[in-house]
Each structure stands twice: as C-alpha cells, then as structure tokens.
Amino acid sequence: MSALLIVEDEKHLADGLRFNLEAEGYRVDIAEDGETALDLLTAPRQDYDAVVLDVMLPGKDGFAVASELRQAGQFVPILMLTARGRPEDVLRGFESGADDYLPKPFELAILIARLRGLIRRREWSRQDGKGASSATAQDVSADDVYTFDGKTIDFGALQLRVGERVVQLTLMEADLLRFLIKHAGKAVSRKAMLEEVWGLHEDTDTRAIDNFIVRLRKYIETEPSSPRHLLTIRGVGYRFVAEPDTA
Ligand code: CA
C-alpha cells in the first residue's frame, strides 16, 4: 500500500482528500502546516511514497517546505497544489523542487492520476536502474541510461553521475535534461521547454527556465560559467551538445 502525506491547512479539503484517497487504497496522513510536514518527512524510517503539498499554508509556505526537503536530501515526489491563474506559482514550485503541480480547484480523478504517475516513476528509481537500457539521444525515454562525455544520466534512478560524484535530480530537472538531450544539437526555445516539458501554455515568465539551466550547468559543466554542453542561443533558448570536442 502506498503512503501519502497531505499538507493542507483547510481541514475540509484535507479530510475530503483523505477520505477519497483511502477509498483508492492509499494510507494517508495529514499535516496542517509546513513545520509538521517537514518533521514527518525528515524523520528516520518515514515511508511516504508521495506528498500533496498546498502552496498556501500558515507559517512556512509550500515553496519553503519543498526547498527545505530537497536541501535535506529528501526526494519524495511532491505534487504541489497551486492557485489557478498563477503560472508564476507553478514555476516557483518547480524551482523549489516540486515534481508536478495541480491548480486548485482540481478534479479528484486528475489528482489521483498525477499521484499514480509520480509514484510509478519513483518506483523505477527504487529498482536501481534495473532493466534500464542505454539509449541514443533521439530515443532517450523515461527509464533509460544516457552517457555523454564521461557523464551518465540514469533517468530511472533520477541520478547524474560525474566520476565519483552522484547528483540526485528532481523529476523536473530530469524532464528538462531529457528534452534538451532529445533535441541534441538543435536550438530549443524557452517557450517550447515550458510548453512541452511542463505543460505551461500561459504567457509565463520564461526566466524560470534560465534558473533551471543555471542549476543543470552546475551539475554537468566543469566550468558552469563557460558551458560546453548547455549552450545559450541568443534570442532563442538553449542547445545541448553531447560531445563538444568532436562537434
Ligand atoms: Ca491551504
């Protein structure tokens, strides 16, 4: 049975969600504020498979909770509940380490489908790359292992290995990397990244993409300030180059 934590201070909403998710066979706990959620999720031997995290919470908000969890090395999948019509919240959510988002009010069936997706992806990572096959750039898919220039990305385990160093990626970081790798050698616009990676169609501040790229460069570039793999294409967006020396 999968275990979920719902972080939501509106009691009727949290209770309603618990009722419905329990009916779907989940074990469900509720935290009414961010501090409680952090305590529960960073406790030893906690076994949550996913977190439903509301942005609007008393005290610490959902963004702070997500980023503190990630800083603490807790990579449980987070589905963030955002306010409708506020795409900037979605981007802030991704920046703080959320894996997916759902604007309020939402349909229960959609929430359940999103949670299933997150838990399934997380389960692949627990299999430790089992069954993963190595891929070429064009067909790199969700559980593949992709190697370039001495670095290895395990999309199933959400891990990037550079020599002895292992970086844990969020689902969003992995999705963005995969998208860039799929289009290796070609310029990809910020708009395409927002739409095709994150499903954002609104006029959104595309600088969020730039912040993600800064982070990805820290992971994969020897010198993030003079990148060789994630190149800025002025006026367009970015281009991934796998083997810069031979390009
Ligand atoms: Ca709330």
PDB file of C-alpha atoms and ligand atoms in Angstrom:
ATOM      1  CA  MET A   1       0.000   0.000   0.000  1.00  0.00           C
ATOM      2  CA  SER A   2       1.358   3.414  -0.906  1.00  0.00           C
ATOM      3  CA  ALA A   3       1.557   6.011   1.829  1.00  0.00           C
ATOM      4  CA  LEU A   4       0.718   9.652   1.168  1.00  0.00           C
ATOM      5  CA  LEU A   5       1.136  12.821   3.163  1.00  0.00           C
ATOM      6  CA  ILE A   6      -1.338  15.628   2.532  1.00  0.00           C
ATOM      7  CA  VAL A   7      -0.090  19.042   3.622  1.00  0.00           C
ATOM      8  CA  GLU A   8      -3.097  21.352   3.737  1.00  0.00           C
ATOM      9  CA  ASP A   9      -4.466  23.620   6.451  1.00  0.00           C
ATOM     10  CA  GLU A  10      -8.013  23.795   5.094  1.00  0.00           C
ATOM     11  CA  LYS A  11      -9.467  20.994   7.142  1.00  0.00           C
ATOM     12  CA  HIS A  12     -12.493  20.191   4.986  1.00  0.00           C
ATOM     13  CA  LEU A  13     -10.282  19.883   1.933  1.00  0.00           C
ATOM     14  CA  ALA A  14      -7.662  17.730   3.681  1.00  0.00           C
ATOM     15  CA  ASP A  15     -10.301  15.451   5.198  1.00  0.00           C
ATOM     16  CA  GLY A  16     -12.127  15.105   1.896  1.00  0.00           C
ATOM     17  CA  LEU A  17      -8.908  14.196   0.136  1.00  0.00           C
ATOM     18  CA  ARG A  18      -8.005  11.662   2.791  1.00  0.00           C
ATOM     19  CA  PHE A  19     -11.429  10.051   2.583  1.00  0.00           C
ATOM     20  CA  ASN A  20     -11.221   9.677  -1.179  1.00  0.00           C
ATOM     21  CA  LEU A  21      -7.598   8.574  -1.298  1.00  0.00           C
ATOM     22  CA  GLU A  22      -8.162   5.976   1.393  1.00  0.00           C
ATOM     23  CA  ALA A  23     -11.031   4.662  -0.693  1.00  0.00           C
ATOM     24  CA  GLU A  24      -8.466   4.265  -3.500  1.00  0.00           C
ATOM     25  CA  GLY A  25      -6.336   2.107  -1.224  1.00  0.00           C
ATOM     26  CA  TYR A  26      -3.743   4.626  -0.028  1.00  0.00           C
ATOM     27  CA  ARG A  27      -2.583   5.118   3.521  1.00  0.00           C
ATOM     28  CA  VAL A  28      -2.981   8.818   4.196  1.00  0.00           C
ATOM     29  CA  ASP A  29      -1.664  11.201   6.843  1.00  0.00           C
ATOM     30  CA  ILE A  30      -2.411  14.899   7.098  1.00  0.00           C
ATOM     31  CA  ALA A  31      -0.090  17.707   8.181  1.00  0.00           C
ATOM     32  CA  GLU A  32      -1.776  21.050   8.769  1.00  0.00           C
ATOM     33  CA  ASP A  33       1.330  23.173   8.427  1.00  0.00           C
ATOM     34  CA  GLY A  34       4.761  23.141   6.883  1.00  0.00           C
ATOM     35  CA  GLU A  35       6.729  22.547  10.080  1.00  0.00           C
ATOM     36  CA  THR A  36       4.738  19.411  10.851  1.00  0.00           C
ATOM     37  CA  ALA A  37       5.229  18.205   7.288  1.00  0.00           C
ATOM     38  CA  LEU A  38       8.995  18.742   7.499  1.00  0.00           C
ATOM     39  CA  ASP A  39       9.166  16.871  10.810  1.00  0.00           C
ATOM     40  CA  LEU A  40       7.226  13.931   9.392  1.00  0.00           C
ATOM     41  CA  LEU A  41       9.128  13.774   6.121  1.00  0.00           C
ATOM     42  CA  THR A  42      12.617  14.071   7.555  1.00  0.00           C
ATOM     43  CA  ALA A  43      12.003  11.621  10.409  1.00  0.00           C
ATOM     44  CA  PRO A  44      14.040   8.399  10.290  1.00  0.00           C
ATOM     45  CA  ARG A  45      12.197   5.430   8.779  1.00  0.00           C
ATOM     46  CA  GLN A  46       9.406   7.519   7.297  1.00  0.00           C
ATOM     47  CA  ASP A  47       7.980   5.728   4.274  1.00  0.00           C
ATOM     48  CA  TYR A  48       5.879   8.212   2.334  1.00  0.00           C
ATOM     49  CA  ASP A  49       5.621   7.485  -1.373  1.00  0.00           C
ATOM     50  CA  ALA A  50       4.359  10.937  -2.342  1.00  0.00           C
ATOM     51  CA  VAL A  51       3.323  14.281  -0.874  1.00  0.00           C
ATOM     52  CA  VAL A  52       0.391  16.507  -1.814  1.00  0.00           C
ATOM     53  CA  LEU A  53       1.643  19.942  -0.837  1.00  0.00           C
ATOM     54  CA  ASP A  54      -0.533  23.039  -0.821  1.00  0.00           C
ATOM     55  CA  VAL A  55       1.267  26.302  -1.568  1.00  0.00           C
ATOM     56  CA  MET A  56      -0.858  28.358   0.822  1.00  0.00           C
ATOM     57  CA  LEU A  57      -0.044  27.291   4.358  1.00  0.00           C
ATOM     58  CA  PRO A  58       0.194  29.169   7.639  1.00  0.00           C
ATOM     59  CA  GLY A  59       3.813  29.928   8.557  1.00  0.00           C
ATOM     60  CA  LYS A  60       6.112  28.184   6.125  1.00  0.00           C
ATOM     61  CA  ASP A  61       4.504  28.027   2.690  1.00  0.00           C
ATOM     62  CA  GLY A  62       4.651  25.135   0.251  1.00  0.00           C
ATOM     63  CA  PHE A  63       7.650  26.584  -1.606  1.00  0.00           C
ATOM     64  CA  ALA A  64       9.713  26.748   1.584  1.00  0.00           C
ATOM     65  CA  VAL A  65       8.689  23.232   2.566  1.00  0.00           C
ATOM     66  CA  ALA A  66       9.691  21.814  -0.827  1.00  0.00           C
ATOM     67  CA  SER A  67      13.057  23.531  -0.924  1.00  0.00           C
ATOM     68  CA  GLU A  68      13.904  22.563   2.658  1.00  0.00           C
ATOM     69  CA  LEU A  69      13.055  18.958   1.902  1.00  0.00           C
ATOM     70  CA  ARG A  70      15.314  18.920  -1.131  1.00  0.00           C
ATOM     71  CA  GLN A  71      18.120  20.604   0.793  1.00  0.00           C
ATOM     72  CA  ALA A  72      17.749  17.918   3.446  1.00  0.00           C
ATOM     73  CA  GLY A  73      18.236  15.257   0.752  1.00  0.00           C
ATOM     74  CA  GLN A  74      14.607  14.134   0.900  1.00  0.00           C
ATOM     75  CA  PHE A  75      13.497  13.436  -2.681  1.00  0.00           C
ATOM     76  CA  VAL A  76       9.985  12.118  -2.104  1.00  0.00           C
ATOM     77  CA  PRO A  77       7.780  13.063  -5.091  1.00  0.00           C
ATOM     78  CA  ILE A  78       5.862  16.288  -4.471  1.00  0.00           C
ATOM     79  CA  LEU A  79       2.585  17.208  -6.153  1.00  0.00           C
ATOM     80  CA  MET A  80       2.069  20.896  -5.475  1.00  0.00           C
ATOM     81  CA  LEU A  81      -1.370  22.474  -5.296  1.00  0.00           C
ATOM     82  CA  THR A  82      -1.233  25.959  -6.771  1.00  0.00           C
ATOM     83  CA  ALA A  83      -3.720  28.780  -7.209  1.00  0.00           C
ATOM     84  CA  ARG A  84      -5.374  28.804 -10.617  1.00  0.00           C
ATOM     85  CA  GLY A  85      -4.230  31.541 -12.948  1.00  0.00           C
ATOM     86  CA  ARG A  86      -0.872  31.960 -11.256  1.00  0.00           C
ATOM     87  CA  PRO A  87       1.679  30.349 -13.546  1.00  0.00           C
ATOM     88  CA  GLU A  88       4.427  32.075 -11.565  1.00  0.00           C
ATOM     89  CA  ASP A  89       3.476  29.817  -8.666  1.00  0.00           C
ATOM     90  CA  VAL A  90       3.995  26.781 -10.857  1.00  0.00           C
ATOM     91  CA  LEU A  91       7.470  27.915 -11.793  1.00  0.00           C
ATOM     92  CA  ARG A  92       8.354  28.812  -8.232  1.00  0.00           C
ATOM     93  CA  GLY A  93       7.120  25.364  -7.277  1.00  0.00           C
ATOM     94  CA  PHE A  94       9.397  23.659  -9.765  1.00  0.00           C
ATOM     95  CA  GLU A  95      12.304  25.801  -8.675  1.00  0.00           C
ATOM     96  CA  SER A  96      11.757  24.825  -5.084  1.00  0.00           C
ATOM     97  CA  GLY A  97      11.795  21.151  -6.038  1.00  0.00           C
ATOM     98  CA  ALA A  98       8.184  20.148  -6.718  1.00  0.00           C
ATOM     99  CA  ASP A  99       7.718  17.355  -9.278  1.00  0.00           C
ATOM    100  CA  ASP A 100       4.272  18.153 -10.562  1.00  0.00           C
ATOM    101  CA  TYR A 101       1.502  20.645  -9.919  1.00  0.00           C
ATOM    102  CA  LEU A 102      -2.253  20.912  -9.997  1.00  0.00           C
ATOM    103  CA  PRO A 103      -4.154  24.213  -9.907  1.00  0.00           C
ATOM    104  CA  LYS A 104      -6.982  24.495  -7.387  1.00  0.00           C
ATOM    105  CA  PRO A 105      -9.781  23.644  -7.649  1.00  0.00           C
ATOM    106  CA  PHE A 106      -8.976  20.292  -9.229  1.00  0.00           C
ATOM    107  CA  GLU A 107     -10.818  17.135 -10.112  1.00  0.00           C
ATOM    108  CA  LEU A 108     -10.132  14.216  -7.837  1.00  0.00           C
ATOM    109  CA  ALA A 109      -9.610  11.814 -10.740  1.00  0.00           C
ATOM    110  CA  ILE A 110      -6.853  14.049 -12.066  1.00  0.00           C
ATOM    111  CA  LEU A 111      -5.139  14.301  -8.709  1.00  0.00           C
ATOM    112  CA  ILE A 112      -5.189  10.530  -8.375  1.00  0.00           C
ATOM    113  CA  ALA A 113      -3.802  10.064 -11.888  1.00  0.00           C
ATOM    114  CA  ARG A 114      -0.965  12.513 -11.187  1.00  0.00           C
ATOM    115  CA  LEU A 115      -0.117  10.795  -7.910  1.00  0.00           C
ATOM    116  CA  ARG A 116      -0.045   7.405  -9.607  1.00  0.00           C
ATOM    117  CA  GLY A 117       2.315   8.791 -12.227  1.00  0.00           C
ATOM    118  CA  LEU A 118       4.668  10.216  -9.614  1.00  0.00           C
ATOM    119  CA  ILE A 119       4.692   7.040  -7.535  1.00  0.00           C
ATOM    120  CA  ARG A 120       5.294   4.887 -10.600  1.00  0.00           C
ATOM    121  CA  ARG A 121       8.248   6.976 -11.667  1.00  0.00           C
ATOM    122  CA  ARG A 122       9.652   6.826  -8.191  1.00  0.00           C
ATOM    123  CA  GLU A 123       9.340   3.060  -8.150  1.00  0.00           C
ATOM    124  CA  TRP A 124      11.510   2.795 -11.229  1.00  0.00           C
ATOM    125  CA  SER A 125      14.204   4.615  -9.338  1.00  0.00           C
ATOM    126  CA  ARG A 126      13.963   2.159  -6.443  1.00  0.00           C
ATOM    127  CA  GLN A 127      14.699  -0.671  -8.847  1.00  0.00           C
ATOM    128  CA  ASP A 128      18.093   0.956  -9.152  1.00  0.00           C
ATOM    129  CA  GLY A 129      18.261   1.129 -12.892  1.00  0.00           C
ATOM    130  CA  LYS A 130      17.172  -2.468 -13.295  1.00  0.00           C
ATOM    131  CA  GLY A 131      16.005  -3.134 -16.809  1.00  0.00           C
ATOM    132  CA  ALA A 132      17.303   0.212 -17.964  1.00  0.00           C
ATOM    133  CA  SER A 133      18.866   0.157 -21.370  1.00  0.00           C
ATOM    134  CA  SER A 134      21.366   2.587 -22.738  1.00  0.00           C
ATOM    135  CA  ALA A 135      19.916   4.970 -25.252  1.00  0.00           C
ATOM    136  CA  THR A 136      20.875   7.205 -28.083  1.00  0.00           C
ATOM    137  CA  ALA A 137      19.959  10.854 -27.722  1.00  0.00           C
ATOM    138  CA  GLN A 138      16.926  10.752 -30.002  1.00  0.00           C
ATOM    139  CA  ASP A 139      15.060   7.988 -28.232  1.00  0.00           C
ATOM    140  CA  VAL A 140      16.048   8.545 -24.641  1.00  0.00           C
ATOM    141  CA  SER A 141      12.968   7.680 -22.605  1.00  0.00           C
ATOM    142  CA  ALA A 142      11.855   7.705 -19.014  1.00  0.00           C
ATOM    143  CA  ASP A 143      13.903   4.835 -17.606  1.00  0.00           C
ATOM    144  CA  ASP A 144      16.924   4.931 -19.883  1.00  0.00           C
ATOM    145  CA  VAL A 145      20.543   5.495 -19.086  1.00  0.00           C
ATOM    146  CA  TYR A 146      22.265   8.085 -21.247  1.00  0.00           C
ATOM    147  CA  THR A 147      26.007   8.626 -21.342  1.00  0.00           C
ATOM    148  CA  PHE A 148      27.829  11.638 -22.767  1.00  0.00           C
ATOM    149  CA  ASP A 149      31.340  12.990 -22.362  1.00  0.00           C
ATOM    150  CA  GLY A 150      32.133  10.776 -19.364  1.00  0.00           C
ATOM    151  CA  LYS A 151      28.875  11.589 -17.589  1.00  0.00           C
ATOM    152  CA  THR A 152      25.942   9.262 -17.085  1.00  0.00           C
ATOM    153  CA  ILE A 153      22.312  10.166 -16.538  1.00  0.00           C
ATOM    154  CA  ASP A 154      20.117   7.406 -15.189  1.00  0.00           C
ATOM    155  CA  PHE A 155      16.607   8.680 -15.922  1.00  0.00           C
ATOM    156  CA  GLY A 156      15.031   5.832 -13.990  1.00  0.00           C
ATOM    157  CA  ALA A 157      17.007   6.450 -10.822  1.00  0.00           C
ATOM    158  CA  LEU A 158      16.992  10.233 -11.434  1.00  0.00           C
ATOM    159  CA  GLN A 159      20.726  10.278 -10.938  1.00  0.00           C
ATOM    160  CA  LEU A 160      23.539  12.013 -12.731  1.00  0.00           C
ATOM    161  CA  ARG A 161      26.996  10.539 -12.282  1.00  0.00           C
ATOM    162  CA  VAL A 162      30.102  12.543 -12.990  1.00  0.00           C
ATOM    163  CA  GLY A 163      33.129  10.495 -11.948  1.00  0.00           C
ATOM    164  CA  GLU A 164      32.647   9.675  -8.273  1.00  0.00           C
ATOM    165  CA  ARG A 165      30.022  12.372  -7.827  1.00  0.00           C
ATOM    166  CA  VAL A 166      26.348  11.417  -7.840  1.00  0.00           C
ATOM    167  CA  VAL A 167      23.730  14.156  -8.143  1.00  0.00           C
ATOM    168  CA  GLN A 168      20.113  13.396  -7.350  1.00  0.00           C
ATOM    169  CA  LEU A 169      17.819  15.110  -9.876  1.00  0.00           C
ATOM    170  CA  THR A 170      14.245  16.156  -9.333  1.00  0.00           C
ATOM    171  CA  LEU A 171      11.743  14.808 -11.860  1.00  0.00           C
ATOM    172  CA  MET A 172      11.533  18.298 -13.351  1.00  0.00           C
ATOM    173  CA  GLU A 173      15.277  18.617 -13.782  1.00  0.00           C
ATOM    174  CA  ALA A 174      15.390  15.163 -15.355  1.00  0.00           C
ATOM    175  CA  ASP A 175      12.496  16.008 -17.692  1.00  0.00           C
ATOM    176  CA  LEU A 176      14.171  19.200 -18.848  1.00  0.00           C
ATOM    177  CA  LEU A 177      17.500  17.444 -19.418  1.00  0.00           C
ATOM    178  CA  ARG A 178      15.802  14.669 -21.338  1.00  0.00           C
ATOM    179  CA  PHE A 179      14.023  17.172 -23.541  1.00  0.00           C
ATOM    180  CA  LEU A 180      17.264  19.001 -24.333  1.00  0.00           C
ATOM    181  CA  ILE A 181      19.077  15.726 -24.997  1.00  0.00           C
ATOM    182  CA  LYS A 182      16.305  14.556 -27.317  1.00  0.00           C
ATOM    183  CA  HIS A 183      16.926  17.676 -29.362  1.00  0.00           C
ATOM    184  CA  ALA A 184      20.699  17.469 -29.070  1.00  0.00           C
ATOM    185  CA  GLY A 185      22.489  19.775 -31.477  1.00  0.00           C
ATOM    186  CA  LYS A 186      19.389  21.887 -32.101  1.00  0.00           C
ATOM    187  CA  ALA A 187      18.344  25.158 -30.537  1.00  0.00           C
ATOM    188  CA  VAL A 188      15.316  24.736 -28.296  1.00  0.00           C
ATOM    189  CA  SER A 189      13.230  27.770 -27.377  1.00  0.00           C
ATOM    190  CA  ARG A 190      12.265  28.610 -23.798  1.00  0.00           C
ATOM    191  CA  LYS A 191       8.640  28.565 -24.910  1.00  0.00           C
ATOM    192  CA  ALA A 192       8.977  25.001 -26.207  1.00  0.00           C
ATOM    193  CA  MET A 193      10.532  23.936 -22.917  1.00  0.00           C
ATOM    194  CA  LEU A 194       7.719  25.498 -20.912  1.00  0.00           C
ATOM    195  CA  GLU A 195       5.016  24.013 -23.107  1.00  0.00           C
ATOM    196  CA  GLU A 196       6.390  20.598 -23.862  1.00  0.00           C
ATOM    197  CA  VAL A 197       8.199  19.780 -20.647  1.00  0.00           C
ATOM    198  CA  TRP A 198       5.882  21.371 -18.120  1.00  0.00           C
ATOM    199  CA  GLY A 199       2.637  21.805 -19.995  1.00  0.00           C
ATOM    200  CA  LEU A 200       2.530  25.565 -19.376  1.00  0.00           C
ATOM    201  CA  HIS A 201       0.689  27.362 -22.135  1.00  0.00           C
ATOM    202  CA  GLU A 202       0.131  30.680 -20.493  1.00  0.00           C
ATOM    203  CA  ASP A 203       2.318  33.692 -21.020  1.00  0.00           C
ATOM    204  CA  THR A 204       4.775  32.790 -18.382  1.00  0.00           C
ATOM    205  CA  ASP A 205       7.952  34.389 -17.228  1.00  0.00           C
ATOM    206  CA  THR A 206      10.494  32.329 -19.115  1.00  0.00           C
ATOM    207  CA  ARG A 207      13.294  33.319 -16.751  1.00  0.00           C
ATOM    208  CA  ALA A 208      12.359  30.282 -14.672  1.00  0.00           C
ATOM    209  CA  ILE A 209      13.876  28.207 -17.440  1.00  0.00           C
ATOM    210  CA  ASP A 210      17.103  30.145 -17.115  1.00  0.00           C
ATOM    211  CA  ASN A 211      17.278  29.366 -13.413  1.00  0.00           C
ATOM    212  CA  PHE A 212      16.889  25.689 -14.176  1.00  0.00           C
ATOM    213  CA  ILE A 213      19.638  25.863 -16.766  1.00  0.00           C
ATOM    214  CA  VAL A 214      21.937  27.525 -14.231  1.00  0.00           C
ATOM    215  CA  ARG A 215      21.295  24.596 -11.916  1.00  0.00           C
ATOM    216  CA  LEU A 216      21.799  21.969 -14.600  1.00  0.00           C
ATOM    217  CA  ARG A 217      25.053  23.621 -15.629  1.00  0.00           C
ATOM    218  CA  LYS A 218      26.321  23.337 -12.070  1.00  0.00           C
ATOM    219  CA  TYR A 219      25.663  19.617 -12.307  1.00  0.00           C
ATOM    220  CA  ILE A 220      27.118  18.809 -15.704  1.00  0.00           C
ATOM    221  CA  GLU A 221      29.598  21.540 -16.626  1.00  0.00           C
ATOM    222  CA  THR A 222      33.196  21.541 -15.457  1.00  0.00           C
ATOM    223  CA  GLU A 223      33.050  25.338 -15.547  1.00  0.00           C
ATOM    224  CA  PRO A 224      29.404  26.424 -15.290  1.00  0.00           C
ATOM    225  CA  SER A 225      30.317  29.987 -16.307  1.00  0.00           C
ATOM    226  CA  SER A 226      31.715  28.806 -19.639  1.00  0.00           C
ATOM    227  CA  PRO A 227      29.392  25.954 -20.558  1.00  0.00           C
ATOM    228  CA  ARG A 228      30.261  23.397 -23.227  1.00  0.00           C
ATOM    229  CA  HIS A 229      27.143  21.209 -23.085  1.00  0.00           C
ATOM    230  CA  LEU A 230      24.268  23.574 -22.318  1.00  0.00           C
ATOM    231  CA  LEU A 231      24.807  26.486 -24.644  1.00  0.00           C
ATOM    232  CA  THR A 232      22.827  29.718 -24.676  1.00  0.00           C
ATOM    233  CA  ILE A 233      21.445  30.553 -28.098  1.00  0.00           C
ATOM    234  CA  ARG A 234      20.811  34.266 -28.005  1.00  0.00           C
ATOM    235  CA  GLY A 235      17.254  35.306 -28.674  1.00  0.00           C
ATOM    236  CA  VAL A 236      16.119  31.705 -28.840  1.00  0.00           C
ATOM    237  CA  GLY A 237      16.925  29.496 -25.903  1.00  0.00           C
ATOM    238  CA  TYR A 238      19.375  26.666 -25.394  1.00  0.00           C
ATOM    239  CA  ARG A 239      21.178  23.907 -27.201  1.00  0.00           C
ATOM    240  CA  PHE A 240      22.513  20.678 -25.770  1.00  0.00           C
ATOM    241  CA  VAL A 241      25.815  19.414 -27.135  1.00  0.00           C
ATOM    242  CA  ALA A 242      26.858  15.927 -26.041  1.00  0.00           C
ATOM    243  CA  GLU A 243      30.469  15.823 -27.180  1.00  0.00           C
ATOM    244  CA  PRO A 244      31.701  19.385 -27.633  1.00  0.00           C
ATOM    245  CA  ASP A 245      35.244  18.408 -28.641  1.00  0.00           C
ATOM    246  CA  THR A 246      34.119  16.393 -31.611  1.00  0.00           C
ATOM    247  CA  ALA A 247      31.265  18.694 -32.615  1.00  0.00           C
TER     248      ALA A 247
HETATM  249 CA    CA B   1      -4.085  25.908   2.223  1.00  0.00          CA
END
